[in-house]
């Protein structure tokens, strides 16, 4: 298999090359690349030469976005064929992370979902099956993305810690038990939360949804979790969507569930990833299948929380029988939402280590698992409601969130479709201010390093105020 590539040439073509090399499973590697790519502009064309294993190929295309896409497509087919990978290509020349964002732009332009999908088919050669999924999601999402008020916002609060590291995860999160300044972090986070409360008041913001994610937010001890949640509950009006990522049942206690209830949280995620204990151990999760089931039953019996469950297709050692077990569990228990991710092998994750990759199922099996999950979920009454893609996904597939009708998590739609302002709290989180009709963004990124976040919080909050001022007061 090919592992690294190095590209030299014009920047706009470089980003297309990066996407397609990623889709062929290659990572950027300037030191020891297997594939060397050099591009130049020649008149009104790009000329891209590719050298690998003594073979040299040249691809040419116009200096336009269409020309770049065609080069990218030909490069992808070439790199996949070289590695003996089948040339499935359901997404055609579409390499972006948010296909549904483009779909909505085209619905705005051409007036209907049918016209929009037709344009996507013609422009990117996306398969009929993916177009059908896109259309179904477009129909479901449309009422959520049609322009609301500029003062409708969502809020994200990120807790950048976990208790153990899952092998596929590349998030730069630390282990909470090893962080020496836990009290300082909670104090800083509370400053951030209090400041958000006052921002919402002074700009008259209408907080539609709030999502507490991570990392593992439930890693905080019972008291700190309660303190933070009480702070957050001052931001989101009672009855609005308020979600807590409680993905790791090993970090959730009855006290934390009580805090959620009393702070009017109404959705949680409990994330099995797989219903197989051997795989759970291999991927570094700190919980068992029994822990997942116990927590699910407890939540169902004692609370009214809506539940999402995340799964991954393509985990090391995974076979089709495992996906059958996953879907049997879902179809018997019917959580409101289910998200089926396709494994993405990310640089910076332990799984990137090639020895572990040997146990990852091949693309065609992953594709079958994803398809099987889709069919079982649809028969059980779920509909797809959001979708996104990542680089380095097995088989260039996608992640799809499914929902029982009327139970979608609106925050997931907002974060993907980028039509509503999302302001964020916590290290590593990002705020994006969005304005219709073009939805150009103003952004602020909080530092990922928790010590830097603690040390610079006042200037970060000042900057956030200045951005809010420029967005809502000076229009
Ligand atoms: C942002 S993560 C946070 C979830 C939470 N920390 C947990 O692990 O339960 C959301 C979901 O992304 C998925 N995910 C994370 N890394 C992945 C990868 N490399 N490939 C595919 N899915 C991944 C997992 O299903 C995970 O539950
Ligand atoms: S997948 Fe979730 S629990 Fe696992 S390391 Fe990543 S953020 Fe933490």
CSV table of C-alpha atoms and ligand atoms in Angstrom, one decimal:
chain,number,residue,atom,x,y,z
A,1,UNK,CA,0.0,0.0,0.0
A,2,UNK,CA,1.1,3.6,-0.6
A,3,UNK,CA,1.5,5.7,2.5
A,4,UNK,CA,2.8,9.2,1.9
A,5,UNK,CA,2.7,11.9,-0.9
A,6,UNK,CA,4.4,15.2,-1.4
A,7,UNK,CA,3.0,17.9,-3.7
A,8,UNK,CA,4.7,21.0,-5.1
A,9,UNK,CA,2.7,23.4,-7.2
A,10,UNK,CA,-0.1,26.0,-7.4
A,11,UNK,CA,-2.1,26.2,-4.2
A,12,UNK,CA,-5.7,25.8,-5.6
A,13,UNK,CA,-4.7,22.5,-7.3
A,14,UNK,CA,-2.9,21.5,-4.1
A,15,UNK,CA,-6.0,21.4,-2.0
A,16,UNK,CA,-7.7,19.2,-4.7
A,17,UNK,CA,-4.6,16.9,-4.7
A,18,UNK,CA,-4.7,16.7,-0.9
A,19,UNK,CA,-8.4,15.7,-0.9
A,20,UNK,CA,-7.9,13.0,-3.5
A,21,UNK,CA,-4.7,11.6,-2.1
A,22,UNK,CA,-6.5,11.4,1.3
A,23,UNK,CA,-9.4,9.6,-0.4
A,24,UNK,CA,-6.8,7.1,-1.8
A,25,UNK,CA,-5.5,6.6,1.8
A,26,UNK,CA,-2.3,8.7,1.5
A,27,UNK,CA,-1.0,11.2,4.0
A,28,UNK,CA,1.2,14.2,3.3
A,29,UNK,CA,4.9,13.3,3.9
A,30,UNK,CA,7.6,15.7,2.7
A,31,UNK,CA,10.4,13.5,4.0
A,32,UNK,CA,9.8,10.0,2.6
A,33,UNK,CA,6.9,10.1,0.2
A,34,UNK,CA,5.9,7.1,-1.9
A,35,UNK,CA,4.2,9.4,-4.4
A,36,UNK,CA,5.8,12.7,-5.7
A,37,UNK,CA,3.5,15.2,-7.4
A,38,UNK,CA,4.7,18.3,-9.2
A,39,UNK,CA,2.4,20.8,-10.9
A,40,UNK,CA,2.9,23.9,-13.1
A,41,UNK,CA,0.6,26.2,-14.9
A,42,UNK,CA,1.1,26.1,-18.7
A,43,UNK,CA,-1.0,28.7,-20.5
A,44,UNK,CA,-4.5,28.1,-19.4
A,45,UNK,CA,-3.9,24.6,-18.2
A,46,UNK,CA,-2.4,22.8,-15.2
A,47,UNK,CA,0.1,20.0,-15.9
A,48,UNK,CA,0.4,17.6,-13.0
A,49,UNK,CA,3.1,15.0,-13.1
A,50,UNK,CA,3.0,12.1,-10.7
A,51,UNK,CA,5.9,9.7,-9.9
A,52,UNK,CA,5.5,6.5,-8.0
A,53,UNK,CA,7.6,3.3,-8.1
A,54,UNK,CA,9.3,4.3,-11.3
A,55,UNK,CA,6.0,5.0,-13.1
A,56,UNK,CA,5.4,8.5,-14.3
A,57,UNK,CA,1.9,9.8,-15.3
A,58,UNK,CA,0.8,13.3,-16.4
A,59,UNK,CA,-2.6,14.8,-15.9
A,60,UNK,CA,-3.7,18.0,-17.5
A,61,UNK,CA,-6.8,20.2,-17.0
A,62,UNK,CA,-8.0,23.7,-17.4
A,63,UNK,CA,-7.2,26.3,-14.7
A,64,UNK,CA,-10.8,26.3,-13.5
A,65,UNK,CA,-12.6,24.6,-10.7
A,66,UNK,CA,-13.9,22.0,-13.1
A,67,UNK,CA,-10.4,21.4,-14.5
A,68,UNK,CA,-9.1,20.9,-11.0
A,69,UNK,CA,-11.8,18.5,-10.2
A,70,UNK,CA,-11.1,16.4,-13.3
A,71,UNK,CA,-7.5,16.2,-12.5
A,72,UNK,CA,-8.3,15.2,-8.9
A,73,UNK,CA,-10.7,12.5,-10.1
A,74,UNK,CA,-8.2,11.0,-12.6
A,75,UNK,CA,-5.5,11.1,-9.9
A,76,UNK,CA,-7.8,9.3,-7.4
A,77,UNK,CA,-8.6,6.5,-9.9
A,78,UNK,CA,-4.9,6.2,-10.7
A,79,UNK,CA,-3.8,6.0,-7.1
A,80,UNK,CA,-6.5,3.5,-6.2
A,81,UNK,CA,-5.8,1.3,-9.2
A,82,UNK,CA,-2.1,1.3,-8.3
A,83,UNK,CA,-3.0,-0.1,-4.9
A,84,UNK,CA,-5.4,-2.7,-6.3
A,85,UNK,CA,-8.4,-1.0,-4.8
A,86,UNK,CA,-11.7,-1.2,-6.7
A,87,UNK,CA,-12.7,2.1,-8.4
A,88,UNK,CA,-16.0,2.5,-6.7
A,89,UNK,CA,-16.9,6.1,-6.9
A,90,UNK,CA,-20.3,6.8,-5.5
A,91,UNK,CA,-19.4,10.5,-4.7
A,92,UNK,CA,-17.9,11.1,-8.2
A,93,UNK,CA,-15.7,14.2,-8.2
A,94,UNK,CA,-17.2,15.6,-5.0
A,95,UNK,CA,-14.5,15.7,-2.3
A,96,UNK,CA,-16.0,18.2,0.2
A,97,UNK,CA,-16.9,17.4,3.8
A,98,UNK,CA,-20.4,18.9,3.6
A,99,UNK,CA,-22.3,17.7,0.5
A,100,UNK,CA,-25.6,18.7,2.0
A,101,UNK,CA,-24.4,22.3,2.5
A,102,UNK,CA,-23.9,22.5,-1.3
A,103,UNK,CA,-27.3,20.8,-1.7
A,104,UNK,CA,-29.0,23.6,0.2
A,105,UNK,CA,-27.1,26.3,-1.8
A,106,UNK,CA,-28.4,24.7,-5.0
A,107,UNK,CA,-32.0,24.4,-3.6
A,108,UNK,CA,-31.8,28.2,-2.9
A,109,UNK,CA,-30.6,28.8,-6.5
A,110,UNK,CA,-32.7,26.3,-8.4
A,111,UNK,CA,-35.8,26.2,-6.3
A,112,UNK,CA,-36.3,22.5,-5.5
A,113,UNK,CA,-34.6,19.5,-4.1
A,114,UNK,CA,-35.1,17.7,-7.5
A,115,UNK,CA,-33.4,20.5,-9.5
A,116,UNK,CA,-30.6,20.7,-6.9
A,117,UNK,CA,-29.8,17.0,-7.0
A,118,UNK,CA,-29.9,17.0,-10.8
A,119,UNK,CA,-27.3,19.8,-10.8
A,120,UNK,CA,-25.1,17.8,-8.3
A,121,UNK,CA,-25.5,14.7,-10.5
A,122,UNK,CA,-24.5,16.6,-13.7
A,123,UNK,CA,-21.6,18.5,-12.1
A,124,UNK,CA,-20.0,15.8,-9.9
A,125,UNK,CA,-21.3,12.5,-11.3
A,126,UNK,CA,-22.6,11.4,-7.9
A,127,UNK,CA,-24.4,8.0,-7.9
A,128,UNK,CA,-28.2,7.7,-7.9
A,129,UNK,CA,-28.1,6.1,-4.5
A,130,UNK,CA,-26.1,8.9,-2.9
A,131,UNK,CA,-28.3,11.4,-4.6
A,132,UNK,CA,-31.4,9.7,-3.1
A,133,UNK,CA,-29.9,9.9,0.4
A,134,UNK,CA,-28.9,13.6,-0.2
A,135,UNK,CA,-32.4,14.4,-1.4
A,136,UNK,CA,-34.0,12.7,1.7
A,137,UNK,CA,-31.7,14.7,4.0
A,138,UNK,CA,-32.4,17.9,2.1
A,139,UNK,CA,-36.2,17.4,2.5
A,140,UNK,CA,-35.8,16.7,6.2
A,141,UNK,CA,-33.4,19.5,6.9
A,142,UNK,CA,-35.1,22.2,4.8
A,143,UNK,CA,-37.4,23.6,7.6
A,144,UNK,CA,-34.3,23.8,9.9
A,145,UNK,CA,-32.1,25.7,7.5
A,146,UNK,CA,-34.5,28.1,5.9
A,147,UNK,CA,-33.4,31.5,7.0
A,148,UNK,CA,-34.3,32.3,10.6
A,149,UNK,CA,-33.4,35.4,12.5
A,150,UNK,CA,-29.7,36.6,12.8
A,151,UNK,CA,-30.1,36.4,16.6
A,152,UNK,CA,-31.1,32.7,16.6
A,153,UNK,CA,-28.0,31.0,17.8
A,154,UNK,CA,-26.7,27.6,19.0
A,155,UNK,CA,-24.1,27.2,21.8
A,156,UNK,CA,-21.3,24.6,22.0
A,157,UNK,CA,-19.4,23.8,25.2
A,158,UNK,CA,-16.4,21.6,24.7
A,159,UNK,CA,-14.7,19.6,27.5
A,160,UNK,CA,-11.3,18.6,26.1
A,161,UNK,CA,-10.5,15.6,28.3
A,162,UNK,CA,-11.1,11.8,28.2
A,163,UNK,CA,-10.2,9.0,30.6
A,164,UNK,CA,-8.6,6.7,28.0
A,165,UNK,CA,-7.7,7.2,24.4
A,166,UNK,CA,-9.6,5.3,21.7
A,167,UNK,CA,-7.3,4.0,19.0
A,168,UNK,CA,-9.0,5.6,16.1
A,169,UNK,CA,-9.2,9.1,17.7
A,170,UNK,CA,-6.9,11.9,16.8
A,171,UNK,CA,-8.5,14.6,18.9
A,172,UNK,CA,-5.7,16.2,20.9
A,173,UNK,CA,-7.4,15.6,24.2
A,174,UNK,CA,-5.5,15.0,27.4
A,175,UNK,CA,-6.4,12.5,30.1
A,176,UNK,CA,-8.3,14.3,32.8
A,177,UNK,CA,-6.8,12.3,35.7
A,178,UNK,CA,-3.3,13.5,34.5
A,179,UNK,CA,-4.2,17.2,34.3
A,180,UNK,CA,-2.8,18.9,37.4
A,181,UNK,CA,-4.9,22.2,37.2
A,182,UNK,CA,-8.4,20.8,37.3
A,183,UNK,CA,-9.8,23.5,39.6
A,184,UNK,CA,-8.3,26.3,37.6
A,185,UNK,CA,-9.8,24.8,34.4
A,186,UNK,CA,-13.3,24.6,36.0
A,187,UNK,CA,-13.0,28.2,37.2
A,188,UNK,CA,-11.9,29.4,33.8
A,189,UNK,CA,-14.7,27.5,32.1
A,190,UNK,CA,-17.2,29.1,34.5
A,191,UNK,CA,-15.9,32.6,33.5
A,192,UNK,CA,-16.4,31.6,29.9
A,193,UNK,CA,-19.9,30.4,30.7
A,194,UNK,CA,-20.9,33.5,32.7
A,195,UNK,CA,-19.6,35.7,30.0
A,196,UNK,CA,-21.8,33.8,27.5
A,197,UNK,CA,-24.8,34.3,29.7
A,198,UNK,CA,-24.2,38.1,29.6
A,199,UNK,CA,-23.5,38.1,25.9
A,200,UNK,CA,-26.9,36.4,25.3
A,201,UNK,CA,-28.6,38.9,27.4
A,202,UNK,CA,-27.0,42.0,26.1
A,203,UNK,CA,-27.5,41.1,22.4
A,204,UNK,CA,-31.0,39.6,22.9
A,205,UNK,CA,-30.0,36.3,21.5
A,206,UNK,CA,-32.4,33.5,21.0
A,207,UNK,CA,-30.6,30.3,22.0
A,208,UNK,CA,-32.2,27.5,20.0
A,209,UNK,CA,-29.9,24.6,21.0
A,210,UNK,CA,-27.0,23.9,23.3
A,211,UNK,CA,-24.5,21.0,22.9
A,212,UNK,CA,-22.0,20.0,25.6
A,213,UNK,CA,-19.5,17.8,23.8
A,214,UNK,CA,-15.8,16.8,23.9
A,215,UNK,CA,-13.8,14.8,24.6
A,216,UNK,CA,-15.9,13.3,27.4
A,217,UNK,CA,-17.9,16.0,29.3
A,218,UNK,CA,-19.0,13.4,31.8
A,219,UNK,CA,-15.3,12.9,32.9
A,220,UNK,CA,-15.7,15.8,35.3
A,221,UNK,CA,-16.4,14.8,38.9
A,222,UNK,CA,-20.0,14.9,40.1
A,223,UNK,CA,-19.7,18.3,41.7
A,224,UNK,CA,-17.8,20.0,38.9
A,225,UNK,CA,-20.2,18.5,36.3
A,226,UNK,CA,-23.2,19.8,38.3
A,227,UNK,CA,-21.6,23.3,38.6
A,228,UNK,CA,-20.8,23.5,34.8
A,229,UNK,CA,-24.2,22.2,33.8
A,230,UNK,CA,-26.0,24.7,36.1
A,231,UNK,CA,-24.0,27.4,34.4
A,232,UNK,CA,-25.0,26.2,31.0
A,233,UNK,CA,-28.6,25.9,31.9
A,234,UNK,CA,-28.7,29.7,32.4
A,235,UNK,CA,-27.8,30.1,28.7
A,236,UNK,CA,-30.5,27.8,27.1
A,237,UNK,CA,-34.2,28.5,27.9
A,238,UNK,CA,-36.0,25.6,29.5
A,239,UNK,CA,-37.5,23.3,26.9
A,240,UNK,CA,-35.1,24.1,24.2
A,241,UNK,CA,-32.8,21.4,22.8
A,242,UNK,CA,-30.0,20.8,25.4
A,243,UNK,CA,-27.7,17.8,24.7
A,244,UNK,CA,-24.9,16.2,26.7
A,245,UNK,CA,-22.4,13.9,25.1
A,246,UNK,CA,-22.4,11.0,27.6
A,247,UNK,CA,-20.7,8.7,25.1
A,248,UNK,CA,-18.6,6.7,27.6
A,249,UNK,CA,-20.9,5.0,30.2
A,250,UNK,CA,-17.8,4.3,32.3
A,251,UNK,CA,-17.8,8.0,33.1
A,252,UNK,CA,-21.5,8.5,33.9
A,253,UNK,CA,-22.9,8.2,37.4
A,254,UNK,CA,-26.4,8.4,38.7
A,255,UNK,CA,-25.6,11.7,40.2
A,256,UNK,CA,-24.6,13.1,36.8
A,257,UNK,CA,-27.8,11.9,35.3
A,258,UNK,CA,-29.7,13.6,38.1
A,259,UNK,CA,-27.8,16.8,37.4
A,260,UNK,CA,-28.8,16.6,33.8
A,261,UNK,CA,-32.4,16.1,34.6
A,262,UNK,CA,-32.5,19.0,37.1
A,263,UNK,CA,-30.7,21.3,34.6
A,264,UNK,CA,-33.4,20.4,31.9
A,265,UNK,CA,-31.0,18.5,29.6
A,266,UNK,CA,-33.2,16.6,27.2
A,267,UNK,CA,-30.8,14.6,25.0
A,268,UNK,CA,-27.8,12.5,25.5
A,269,UNK,CA,-25.4,10.3,23.5
A,270,UNK,CA,-24.5,6.9,24.7
A,271,UNK,CA,-21.9,5.6,22.2
A,272,UNK,CA,-21.4,1.8,21.9
A,273,UNK,CA,-19.3,2.1,18.7
A,274,UNK,CA,-19.8,-1.7,18.6
A,275,UNK,CA,-21.7,-4.2,20.6
A,276,UNK,CA,-18.7,-6.6,20.9
A,277,UNK,CA,-16.6,-6.7,24.0
A,278,UNK,CA,-13.5,-8.0,22.2
A,279,UNK,CA,-13.5,-5.1,19.7
A,280,UNK,CA,-14.3,-2.7,22.5
A,281,UNK,CA,-11.1,-3.8,24.3
A,282,UNK,CA,-9.1,-3.7,21.1
A,283,UNK,CA,-10.1,-0.1,20.4
A,284,UNK,CA,-9.3,1.2,23.9
A,285,UNK,CA,-12.9,1.9,25.2
A,286,UNK,CA,-13.1,1.7,28.9
A,287,UNK,CA,-16.6,0.1,28.9
A,288,UNK,CA,-18.3,-3.2,28.0
A,289,UNK,CA,-21.5,-4.0,26.1
A,290,UNK,CA,-23.2,-4.7,29.4
A,291,UNK,CA,-22.2,-1.1,30.6
A,292,UNK,CA,-23.9,0.3,27.5
A,293,UNK,CA,-27.0,-1.7,28.0
A,294,UNK,CA,-27.2,-1.0,31.7
A,295,UNK,CA,-26.9,2.8,31.1
A,296,UNK,CA,-29.5,2.7,28.3
A,297,UNK,CA,-32.0,0.8,30.5
A,298,UNK,CA,-31.4,3.1,33.4
A,299,UNK,CA,-31.9,6.2,31.3
A,300,UNK,CA,-35.1,4.8,29.7
A,301,UNK,CA,-36.5,3.8,33.1
A,302,UNK,CA,-35.7,6.9,35.1
A,303,UNK,CA,-35.6,9.8,32.6
A,304,UNK,CA,-37.2,11.2,29.5
A,305,UNK,CA,-33.9,11.9,27.8
A,306,UNK,CA,-33.8,11.3,24.0
A,307,UNK,CA,-30.9,9.0,23.2
A,308,UNK,CA,-28.4,9.0,20.3
A,309,UNK,CA,-26.1,6.0,19.8
A,310,UNK,CA,-22.8,6.2,17.7
A,311,UNK,CA,-21.4,3.3,15.8
A,312,UNK,CA,-18.3,2.9,13.6
A,313,UNK,CA,-18.1,0.6,10.6
A,314,UNK,CA,-14.6,-0.6,9.9
A,315,UNK,CA,-13.2,-1.1,13.4
A,316,UNK,CA,-10.2,-3.5,13.7
A,317,UNK,CA,-11.4,-7.1,13.8
A,318,UNK,CA,-15.0,-6.1,12.8
A,319,UNK,CA,-17.0,-8.6,10.6
A,320,UNK,CA,-20.5,-8.3,9.1
A,321,UNK,CA,-21.8,-10.4,12.0
A,322,UNK,CA,-20.8,-7.6,14.4
A,323,UNK,CA,-22.8,-5.0,12.4
A,324,UNK,CA,-25.8,-7.5,12.5
A,325,UNK,CA,-25.5,-7.5,16.3
A,326,UNK,CA,-25.3,-3.7,16.4
A,327,UNK,CA,-28.4,-3.3,14.3
A,328,UNK,CA,-30.3,-6.1,16.2
A,329,UNK,CA,-29.7,-4.1,19.4
A,330,UNK,CA,-30.9,-0.9,17.8
A,331,UNK,CA,-34.0,-2.4,16.2
A,332,UNK,CA,-35.0,-3.9,19.6
A,333,UNK,CA,-34.4,-0.8,21.6
A,334,UNK,CA,-35.1,2.1,19.1
A,335,UNK,CA,-33.1,5.0,20.5
A,336,UNK,CA,-34.3,8.2,18.9
A,337,UNK,CA,-31.1,8.8,16.9
A,338,UNK,CA,-28.3,6.5,15.6
A,339,UNK,CA,-25.2,7.7,13.8
A,340,UNK,CA,-23.2,5.3,11.6
A,341,UNK,CA,-19.6,6.5,11.1
A,342,UNK,CA,-17.2,5.0,8.6
A,343,UNK,CA,-13.8,4.5,10.1
A,344,UNK,CA,-11.4,7.3,9.1
A,345,UNK,CA,-7.7,6.4,9.7
A,346,UNK,CA,-6.3,9.7,11.1
A,347,UNK,CA,-2.8,10.7,11.4
A,348,UNK,CA,-2.1,11.3,15.1
A,349,UNK,CA,-4.3,8.3,16.1
A,350,UNK,CA,-2.8,5.1,17.5
A,351,UNK,CA,-4.5,3.2,14.7
A,352,UNK,CA,-2.4,5.1,12.2
A,353,UNK,CA,0.3,2.7,13.3
A,354,UNK,CA,0.4,0.3,10.4
A,355,UNK,CA,0.5,-2.9,12.5
A,356,UNK,CA,-3.0,-2.2,13.9
A,357,UNK,CA,-4.3,-1.3,10.4
A,358,UNK,CA,-3.7,-4.9,9.4
A,359,UNK,CA,-6.8,-5.8,11.4
A,360,UNK,CA,-9.1,-3.2,9.8
A,361,UNK,CA,-11.6,-4.8,7.5
A,362,UNK,CA,-11.3,-4.2,3.7
A,363,UNK,CA,-13.2,-1.4,2.0
A,364,UNK,CA,-15.7,-3.6,0.3
A,365,UNK,CA,-16.7,-5.2,3.7
A,366,UNK,CA,-17.0,-1.7,5.2
A,367,UNK,CA,-19.2,-0.6,2.3
A,368,UNK,CA,-21.4,-3.7,2.9
A,369,UNK,CA,-21.7,-2.9,6.6
A,370,UNK,CA,-22.7,0.7,6.0
A,371,UNK,CA,-25.2,-0.4,3.4
A,372,UNK,CA,-26.6,-3.1,5.8
A,373,UNK,CA,-26.9,-0.6,8.6
A,374,UNK,CA,-28.8,1.7,6.3
A,375,UNK,CA,-31.2,-0.9,5.2
A,376,UNK,CA,-31.9,-2.2,8.7
A,377,UNK,CA,-32.4,1.3,10.1
A,378,UNK,CA,-34.7,2.3,7.3
A,379,UNK,CA,-36.9,-0.8,7.8
A,380,UNK,CA,-37.0,0.0,11.5
A,381,UNK,CA,-38.5,3.5,10.7
A,382,UNK,CA,-35.3,5.7,10.8
A,383,UNK,CA,-34.7,8.4,8.2
A,384,UNK,CA,-31.3,9.9,7.4
A,385,UNK,CA,-31.1,13.5,8.7
A,386,UNK,CA,-27.5,14.7,8.5
A,387,UNK,CA,-24.4,13.6,6.6
A,388,UNK,CA,-20.7,14.5,6.4
A,389,UNK,CA,-17.5,13.1,5.0
A,390,UNK,CA,-14.0,13.2,6.2
A,391,UNK,CA,-10.6,12.6,4.6
A,392,UNK,CA,-9.1,9.2,5.0
A,393,UNK,CA,-12.5,7.5,5.3
A,394,UNK,CA,-12.6,3.9,4.3
A,395,UNK,CA,-13.9,3.6,0.8
A,396,UNK,CA,-14.5,7.4,0.6
A,397,UNK,CA,-17.8,6.8,2.3
A,398,UNK,CA,-19.6,9.1,4.7
A,399,UNK,CA,-21.1,9.4,8.2
A,400,UNK,CA,-24.9,9.5,8.4
A,401,UNK,CA,-27.1,10.4,11.3
A,402,UNK,CA,-30.5,8.7,11.4
A,403,UNK,CA,-33.5,9.7,13.4
A,404,UNK,CA,-36.9,8.4,14.2
A,405,UNK,CA,-39.3,10.9,12.5
A,406,UNK,CA,-39.5,14.2,14.3
A,407,UNK,CA,-36.7,13.4,16.8
A,408,UNK,CA,-33.6,14.9,15.0
A,409,UNK,CA,-30.9,16.7,17.0
A,410,UNK,CA,-31.2,20.2,15.5
A,411,UNK,CA,-27.7,21.1,16.7
A,412,UNK,CA,-26.2,18.4,14.4
A,413,UNK,CA,-27.9,20.0,11.5
A,414,UNK,CA,-26.8,23.5,12.4
A,415,UNK,CA,-23.1,22.5,12.8
A,416,UNK,CA,-23.1,20.8,9.4
A,417,UNK,CA,-25.1,23.2,7.3
A,418,UNK,CA,-23.5,26.4,8.7
A,419,UNK,CA,-26.5,28.6,8.4
A,420,UNK,CA,-26.9,29.5,12.1
A,421,UNK,CA,-24.4,31.3,14.3
A,422,UNK,CA,-22.8,28.9,16.8
A,423,UNK,CA,-20.9,30.4,19.7
A,424,UNK,CA,-18.6,28.3,21.7
A,425,UNK,CA,-17.2,27.8,25.2
A,426,UNK,CA,-14.1,25.9,26.2
A,427,UNK,CA,-10.6,25.1,24.9
A,428,UNK,CA,-10.3,24.0,21.3
A,429,UNK,CA,-13.9,25.1,20.5
A,430,UNK,CA,-14.8,27.4,17.6
A,431,UNK,CA,-17.4,30.1,17.2
A,432,UNK,CA,-18.8,30.9,13.8
A,433,UNK,CA,-21.0,33.9,13.2
A,434,UNK,CA,-23.1,33.4,10.1
A,435,UNK,CA,-25.2,35.9,8.1
A,436,UNK,CA,-27.7,35.1,5.4
A,437,UNK,CA,-27.9,35.0,2.4
A,438,UNK,CA,-24.2,34.2,1.7
A,439,UNK,CA,-23.4,32.8,5.1
A,440,UNK,CA,-19.9,34.2,5.1
A,441,UNK,CA,-18.3,33.4,8.4
A,442,UNK,CA,-16.5,35.3,11.1
A,443,UNK,CA,-14.7,32.9,13.4
A,444,UNK,CA,-12.9,32.7,16.7
A,445,UNK,CA,-11.0,29.6,17.8
A,446,UNK,CA,-10.3,29.0,21.4
A,447,UNK,CA,-6.7,27.7,22.1
A,448,UNK,CA,-6.5,23.9,22.2
A,449,UNK,CA,-3.9,24.0,25.0
A,450,UNK,CA,-5.9,24.1,28.3
A,451,UNK,CA,-3.1,26.1,30.0
A,452,UNK,CA,-3.1,28.7,27.3
A,453,UNK,CA,-6.9,28.9,27.6
A,454,UNK,CA,-6.7,29.4,31.4
A,455,UNK,CA,-3.9,32.0,31.1
A,456,UNK,CA,-5.5,34.1,28.3
A,457,UNK,CA,-9.2,33.8,29.0
A,458,UNK,CA,-9.8,37.5,29.6
A,459,UNK,CA,-8.4,38.5,26.3
A,460,UNK,CA,-10.3,35.7,24.6
A,461,UNK,CA,-13.5,36.9,26.0
A,462,UNK,CA,-12.7,40.5,25.0
A,463,UNK,CA,-12.2,39.4,21.5
A,464,UNK,CA,-15.5,37.5,21.5
A,465,UNK,CA,-17.2,40.7,22.7
A,466,UNK,CA,-15.6,42.6,19.9
A,467,UNK,CA,-16.8,40.1,17.3
A,468,UNK,CA,-20.3,40.1,18.7
A,469,UNK,CA,-20.2,43.9,18.5
A,470,UNK,CA,-19.2,43.9,14.9
A,471,UNK,CA,-21.8,41.3,14.0
A,472,UNK,CA,-24.9,42.5,15.8
A,473,UNK,CA,-24.4,46.2,16.4
A,474,UNK,CA,-22.6,47.5,13.4
A,475,UNK,CA,-24.4,46.0,10.4
B,1,LIG,C1,-16.5,13.7,18.4
B,1,LIG,S1,-16.6,12.0,18.8
B,1,LIG,C2,-17.0,12.2,20.5
B,1,LIG,C3,-17.7,11.0,21.1
B,1,LIG,C4,-17.3,10.6,22.5
B,1,LIG,N1,-16.1,11.2,22.9
B,1,LIG,C5,-17.2,9.1,22.5
B,1,LIG,O1,-16.1,8.7,22.2
B,1,LIG,O2,-18.2,8.4,22.8
B,1,LIG,C6,-18.1,11.5,18.0
B,1,LIG,C7,-18.1,10.2,17.3
B,1,LIG,O3,-17.2,10.2,16.2
B,1,LIG,C8,-16.9,8.9,15.9
B,1,LIG,N2,-15.4,8.8,15.5
B,1,LIG,C9,-14.4,9.4,16.2
B,1,LIG,N3,-13.2,9.1,15.6
B,1,LIG,C10,-13.5,8.4,14.5
B,1,LIG,C11,-12.8,7.9,13.4
B,1,LIG,N4,-11.5,8.0,13.4
B,1,LIG,N5,-13.4,7.2,12.4
B,1,LIG,C12,-14.8,7.1,12.4
B,1,LIG,N6,-15.5,7.6,13.4
B,1,LIG,C13,-14.9,8.2,14.4
B,1,LIG,C14,-17.3,8.0,17.1
B,1,LIG,O4,-18.4,7.2,16.7
B,1,LIG,C15,-17.6,9.0,18.1
B,1,LIG,O5,-18.6,8.6,19.0
B,2,LIG,S1,-13.4,8.8,20.7
B,2,LIG,FE1,-14.3,10.0,22.3
B,2,LIG,S2,-13.8,9.0,24.2
B,2,LIG,FE2,-12.5,8.2,22.7
B,2,LIG,S3,-10.6,9.4,22.8
B,2,LIG,FE3,-11.8,10.3,21.2
B,2,LIG,S4,-13.0,11.9,22.2
B,2,LIG,FE4,-12.2,10.6,23.9
